Coordinates of C-alpha atoms in Angstrom, one line a residue:
M1 CA 60.5 162.1 118.5
T2 CA 62.0 162.9 115.1
A3 CA 62.0 166.3 113.5
N4 CA 59.6 165.0 110.8
A5 CA 57.2 163.7 113.5
R6 CA 57.4 167.1 115.4
R7 CA 56.5 168.9 112.3
V8 CA 53.6 166.7 111.5
S9 CA 52.3 167.0 115.1
R10 CA 52.4 170.8 115.0
S11 CA 50.6 170.9 111.6
V12 CA 48.0 168.5 113.0
R13 CA 47.4 170.9 116.0
I14 CA 46.8 173.8 113.7
W15 CA 44.1 172.0 111.7
I16 CA 42.5 170.7 115.0
L17 CA 42.2 174.2 116.2
A18 CA 40.7 175.3 112.8
I19 CA 38.0 172.5 113.0
A20 CA 37.2 173.5 116.6
F21 CA 36.7 177.2 115.5
A22 CA 34.4 176.0 112.6
E23 CA 32.3 174.1 114.9
A24 CA 32.1 177.0 117.3
I25 CA 30.8 179.4 114.7
M26 CA 28.4 176.9 113.3
G27 CA 26.9 176.1 116.6
H28 CA 24.9 179.2 117.2
Q29 CA 22.0 180.9 115.6
A30 CA 22.6 184.4 114.0
R31 CA 21.8 187.5 116.1
A32 CA 22.5 190.1 113.5
Q33 CA 23.8 190.4 109.9
A34 CA 26.0 193.3 108.9
S35 CA 29.8 193.5 108.4
Y36 CA 30.6 189.8 108.4
R37 CA 30.7 189.8 104.6
N38 CA 33.3 192.6 104.4
L39 CA 36.6 190.8 103.8
D40 CA 39.7 192.6 104.9
A41 CA 43.2 191.6 104.0
G42 CA 44.5 189.0 106.5
F43 CA 41.1 188.6 108.3
P44 CA 41.0 185.8 107.6
V45 CA 42.6 185.5 104.1
R46 CA 44.8 187.6 102.1
V47 CA 42.5 188.4 99.2
E48 CA 39.8 190.9 100.1
D49 CA 36.7 192.2 98.5
A50 CA 36.2 195.6 96.8
A51 CA 34.0 196.9 99.7
V52 CA 35.1 199.7 102.1
T53 CA 34.1 200.4 105.7
E54 CA 30.8 202.2 105.8
R55 CA 30.8 206.0 106.3
Y56 CA 31.1 206.9 110.0
A57 CA 31.7 203.2 110.9
L58 CA 34.6 202.5 113.2
D59 CA 36.2 199.0 113.1
L60 CA 38.5 198.0 115.9
D61 CA 40.6 194.8 115.2
F62 CA 42.4 194.5 118.6
L63 CA 42.3 190.7 118.9
N64 CA 44.0 189.5 115.7
F65 CA 46.6 186.9 116.2
R66 CA 48.6 184.6 113.8
Y67 CA 50.6 181.5 114.5
D68 CA 53.0 180.1 112.0
E69 CA 54.8 176.7 111.9
L70 CA 57.9 177.0 109.7
S71 CA 60.4 174.6 108.4
G72 CA 63.3 173.6 110.7
L73 CA 60.8 173.6 113.8
R74 CA 60.7 177.4 113.8
T75 CA 57.6 179.3 115.0
R76 CA 56.3 182.8 114.7
Y77 CA 53.6 184.6 116.5
Q78 CA 52.1 187.9 115.1
Y79 CA 49.7 190.3 116.7
E80 CA 48.4 193.0 114.5
P81 CA 45.9 195.6 115.9
H82 CA 44.1 197.4 113.2
I83 CA 41.7 200.4 113.2
S84 CA 39.7 201.5 110.1
Y85 CA 37.2 204.3 109.7
G86 CA 34.7 205.3 107.0
I87 CA 35.8 208.9 106.7
L88 CA 34.1 209.8 103.4
P89 CA 31.5 208.3 101.1
R90 CA 33.0 205.1 99.7
T91 CA 36.3 205.9 101.4
E92 CA 38.0 204.3 104.4
M93 CA 41.3 205.1 106.2
W94 CA 43.2 202.6 108.4
L95 CA 46.1 202.3 110.8
R96 CA 47.8 199.0 111.7
V97 CA 50.7 197.9 113.9
A98 CA 52.6 194.7 113.2
A99 CA 54.1 193.1 116.3
F100 CA 55.9 189.7 116.4
Y101 CA 57.4 187.1 118.7
R102 CA 59.9 184.4 117.5
E103 CA 61.9 181.4 118.7
R104 CA 64.6 181.7 121.3
T105 CA 67.5 181.5 118.6
A106 CA 66.1 184.4 116.6
T107 CA 67.6 188.0 117.1
P108 CA 65.7 190.1 117.8
R109 CA 63.1 187.8 119.3
S110 CA 60.2 190.1 119.6
G111 CA 59.2 193.6 118.9
I112 CA 57.2 195.9 116.6
A113 CA 58.1 195.4 112.9
G114 CA 56.4 198.6 111.7
I115 CA 53.4 200.7 111.4
G116 CA 51.0 201.0 108.3
F117 CA 48.8 203.9 107.4
G118 CA 46.6 203.6 104.3
G119 CA 43.2 204.0 102.7
M120 CA 40.8 202.6 100.1
Y121 CA 38.3 204.1 97.7
Q122 CA 35.6 202.3 96.0
L123 CA 35.6 203.4 92.4
T124 CA 32.3 201.7 91.4
Q125 CA 29.6 199.7 93.0
E126 CA 28.6 196.4 91.4
T127 CA 25.9 196.5 88.7
L128 CA 24.3 193.9 86.6
R129 CA 27.1 194.3 84.0
L130 CA 30.1 195.5 85.9
P131 CA 31.9 194.3 89.0
A132 CA 32.6 196.4 92.0
A133 CA 36.1 198.0 91.8
A134 CA 38.3 199.6 94.4
I135 CA 41.8 201.0 94.7
S136 CA 43.9 201.1 97.9
S137 CA 47.3 202.3 98.9
E138 CA 49.5 202.2 102.1
A139 CA 52.7 203.5 103.5
F140 CA 54.5 201.0 105.9
I141 CA 57.0 202.5 108.2
P142 CA 59.5 199.9 109.7
T143 CA 60.6 200.6 113.2
G144 CA 63.7 199.8 115.4
P145 CA 67.3 201.0 115.5
N146 CA 68.2 199.6 112.1
A147 CA 64.9 200.3 110.5
L148 CA 64.7 200.4 106.8
P149 CA 63.1 203.2 104.6
V150 CA 59.4 203.5 104.2
S151 CA 57.8 201.2 101.6
Y152 CA 54.7 202.0 99.6
S153 CA 52.1 199.9 97.9
I154 CA 49.1 200.3 95.6
K155 CA 46.4 197.6 95.0
T156 CA 43.4 197.2 92.7
L157 CA 40.4 195.0 93.8
L158 CA 37.5 193.6 91.9
T159 CA 34.4 191.7 93.2
R160 CA 31.7 190.0 91.2
S161 CA 28.6 188.3 92.7
L162 CA 27.2 185.2 91.0
S163 CA 24.1 183.1 91.8
S164 CA 25.7 181.2 94.7
T165 CA 29.1 182.9 95.4
R166 CA 31.2 186.0 95.1
I167 CA 34.5 186.1 93.2
H168 CA 37.3 188.4 94.3
L169 CA 40.5 189.4 92.3
N170 CA 43.4 191.4 93.9
A171 CA 46.6 192.7 92.3
S172 CA 49.2 194.8 94.0
L173 CA 52.6 196.4 93.5
A174 CA 54.9 197.5 96.3
S175 CA 58.4 198.7 97.0
F176 CA 60.7 197.3 99.6
A177 CA 64.2 198.0 100.8
S178 CA 67.0 195.4 101.5
R179 CA 70.6 195.5 102.6
A180 CA 73.4 194.4 100.3
V181 CA 76.2 192.5 102.1
P182 CA 79.3 190.6 101.0
L183 CA 78.6 187.0 100.0
G184 CA 79.5 184.4 102.7
C185 CA 78.4 186.8 105.6
K186 CA 76.2 186.0 108.4
P187 CA 73.9 188.7 110.0
L188 CA 74.5 189.7 113.6
P189 CA 72.5 192.2 115.8
V190 CA 75.4 194.7 115.3
G191 CA 76.7 193.9 111.9
Y192 CA 77.8 190.8 109.9
V193 CA 80.4 188.2 110.4
C194 CA 82.2 187.2 107.2
G195 CA 84.4 184.4 106.4
G196 CA 87.5 184.8 104.3
G197 CA 86.6 181.8 102.1
G198 CA 83.1 183.1 101.4
G199 CA 84.0 184.4 97.9
G200 CA 83.6 187.9 96.4
G201 CA 80.6 189.7 95.3
V202 CA 77.6 191.2 97.0
G203 CA 74.5 189.3 98.2
T204 CA 71.1 190.8 99.3
L205 CA 70.0 190.6 102.9
P206 CA 66.2 191.4 103.2
P207 CA 64.9 193.3 106.3
L208 CA 63.9 191.8 109.5
D209 CA 62.6 188.2 109.0
G210 CA 63.0 188.6 105.2
P211 CA 59.7 189.2 103.4
C212 CA 57.8 189.4 106.6
S213 CA 57.9 193.2 106.8
I214 CA 58.7 194.2 103.3
G215 CA 56.1 195.3 100.8
A216 CA 53.9 197.9 102.3
G217 CA 50.4 196.7 102.9
S218 CA 51.3 193.4 101.3
G219 CA 50.0 191.5 104.4
V220 CA 53.0 189.2 104.2
P221 CA 53.2 187.4 107.6
L222 CA 56.1 187.9 110.0
S223 CA 57.0 184.3 109.3
I224 CA 58.7 183.7 106.0
S225 CA 62.4 183.7 106.8
C226 CA 65.0 184.8 104.3
V227 CA 68.6 185.3 105.6
A228 CA 72.0 185.8 104.1
S229 CA 74.3 182.9 103.5
A230 CA 76.2 181.5 106.4
P231 CA 80.1 181.6 106.4
A232 CA 81.7 179.0 104.2
P233 CA 82.8 175.8 105.9
G234 CA 86.4 176.2 107.3
A235 CA 86.4 180.0 106.6
N236 CA 89.1 181.9 108.5
N237 CA 90.0 185.6 109.1
I238 CA 86.5 186.1 110.6
A239 CA 85.8 189.9 110.8
L240 CA 83.0 192.2 111.7
A241 CA 81.6 193.8 108.6
A242 CA 79.4 197.0 108.6
P243 CA 76.1 197.0 106.8
T244 CA 76.4 198.2 103.2
D245 CA 74.1 200.1 100.8
L246 CA 70.4 199.9 100.9
V247 CA 68.7 198.6 97.7
T248 CA 65.1 199.2 96.7
H249 CA 63.2 196.4 94.8
A250 CA 59.7 195.7 93.7
H251 CA 57.2 193.3 95.2
W252 CA 54.0 192.1 93.4
M253 CA 51.0 190.0 94.3
V254 CA 48.2 188.5 92.4
G255 CA 45.4 186.5 94.0
A256 CA 41.8 185.1 93.5
A257 CA 39.2 184.1 96.1
A258 CA 35.6 182.8 96.3
D259 CA 33.2 183.0 99.3
K260 CA 29.9 181.4 100.3
T261 CA 27.4 183.0 102.6
L262 CA 25.1 181.3 105.0
A263 CA 22.8 184.3 105.5
L264 CA 20.5 182.7 108.1
R265 CA 23.6 182.1 110.4
S266 CA 25.4 185.3 109.5
I267 CA 28.5 183.3 108.4
V268 CA 30.6 183.7 105.3
F269 CA 33.3 181.0 104.2
V270 CA 36.1 182.0 101.9
A271 CA 39.1 180.4 100.2
D272 CA 41.8 181.9 98.2
V273 CA 45.1 181.3 96.5
F274 CA 47.7 183.9 95.6
A275 CA 51.2 184.3 94.2
E276 CA 53.7 186.9 95.1
R277 CA 57.3 187.7 94.2
F278 CA 60.0 189.8 95.8
E279 CA 62.2 190.9 92.9
G280 CA 66.0 191.3 93.1
I281 CA 66.7 189.0 96.1
G282 CA 66.9 185.6 94.3
R283 CA 63.6 184.3 95.7
K284 CA 61.2 181.9 93.9
T285 CA 57.7 183.1 93.4
D286 CA 55.8 182.3 96.6
L287 CA 52.4 180.4 96.4
T288 CA 49.9 180.3 99.3
A289 CA 46.4 178.8 99.7
E290 CA 44.0 179.7 102.5
V291 CA 40.5 179.0 103.8
G292 CA 38.6 180.9 106.6
G293 CA 35.4 182.2 107.9
R294 CA 33.7 185.2 109.4
R295 CA 30.8 185.0 112.0
Q296 CA 28.6 187.8 113.2
L297 CA 28.2 187.1 117.0
S298 CA 26.3 190.3 117.7
P299 CA 25.4 193.6 116.1
T300 CA 28.9 194.8 116.9
V301 CA 31.2 191.8 117.1
V302 CA 32.5 189.6 114.3
L303 CA 34.6 186.5 114.9
V304 CA 37.3 185.7 112.4
G305 CA 39.4 182.5 111.8
G306 CA 41.3 180.7 109.1
V307 CA 44.2 178.4 108.2
G308 CA 46.6 178.3 105.3
R309 CA 49.6 176.7 103.7
H310 CA 52.5 178.4 102.1
F311 CA 53.5 175.7 99.8
R312 CA 56.1 177.1 97.4
G313 CA 58.9 179.7 97.8
A314 CA 61.9 180.0 100.1
G315 CA 60.3 177.5 102.5
T316 CA 57.0 175.9 103.4
S317 CA 54.8 176.7 106.4
S318 CA 51.3 176.3 107.9
F319 CA 49.5 179.0 109.8
L320 CA 46.5 179.7 111.8
V321 CA 44.6 183.1 112.1
L322 CA 42.2 184.0 114.8
G323 CA 40.6 187.4 115.6
A324 CA 37.6 189.5 116.4
T325 CA 36.3 192.9 115.1
Y326 CA 34.3 195.3 117.1
S327 CA 32.3 197.9 115.1
R328 CA 30.3 200.9 115.9
A329 CA 29.1 204.1 114.4
V330 CA 31.1 207.2 115.2
Q331 CA 29.9 210.3 113.5
G332 CA 32.7 212.8 112.5
F333 CA 32.6 216.0 114.5
W334 CA 32.6 218.0 111.2
R335 CA 29.1 216.7 110.4
R336 CA 27.8 219.1 113.0
F337 CA 28.9 222.1 111.0

């Protein structure tokens, strides 16, 4: 089987799984209607609504998985447990952990990319004239022996309800750090191998997996690969080079989404498209489109699924997202005083 045929086969499998998920959530009557309409970033699509977790509500997202099919027959698996809590009126806090697993040729092949801690505050609720508005921020702490500095993000969110749908707009700005290395060098677990014919100057090597873990709270999947240039053909005088200075850049994202609710089935379908750019590392602006759904299975459990296509940027990829959220009321101990 040729490489193109294998790529097509893998993409077909992703869409077959997505269709099976859609049939599963459509095949049952609703048992409850509550949090299925609350869209969270990455569950199932990147663009989220301007709604926060209800006060004293605890959401446990412990079954959230993502599978990516990349160019060059590479694959990525991501597992991201996420906890959010409505700690104050119109205010939620969250904690998430980003873990990954990659193909055999990747180093490191698996591990925890980092830990994110953040919160969201709903500035205004929707009225007849004004949309709902919220603002969120997160600090993302990379982990590992060669971890980069903490990155920070801030995001604004708007949601407007129409007669048959809701429209969501998101815009975020974040920082990220990268390592500058001599051009013509190839990254290794303990440093960089450089070829004498690689030329002078300094290139930029993004963190682990490239833009996978850079941009706090950006929700960028652990899948988009961005590596330093390989040594020039015929290069000699191979030497082990030490990592050089860290450089801080900006990352921005803008996106729009629309959702459609089937209230009698406790289902919401959503589609989005977003653009993002990692400044200072020579990448094109990335464009991604996604579709997904959320289904309320019981008063406490919501099933999540979606598919997407990263169709412009450093490379192309298709991906599948599956997950579940368990919600329950947990009154804060301070309420007793």
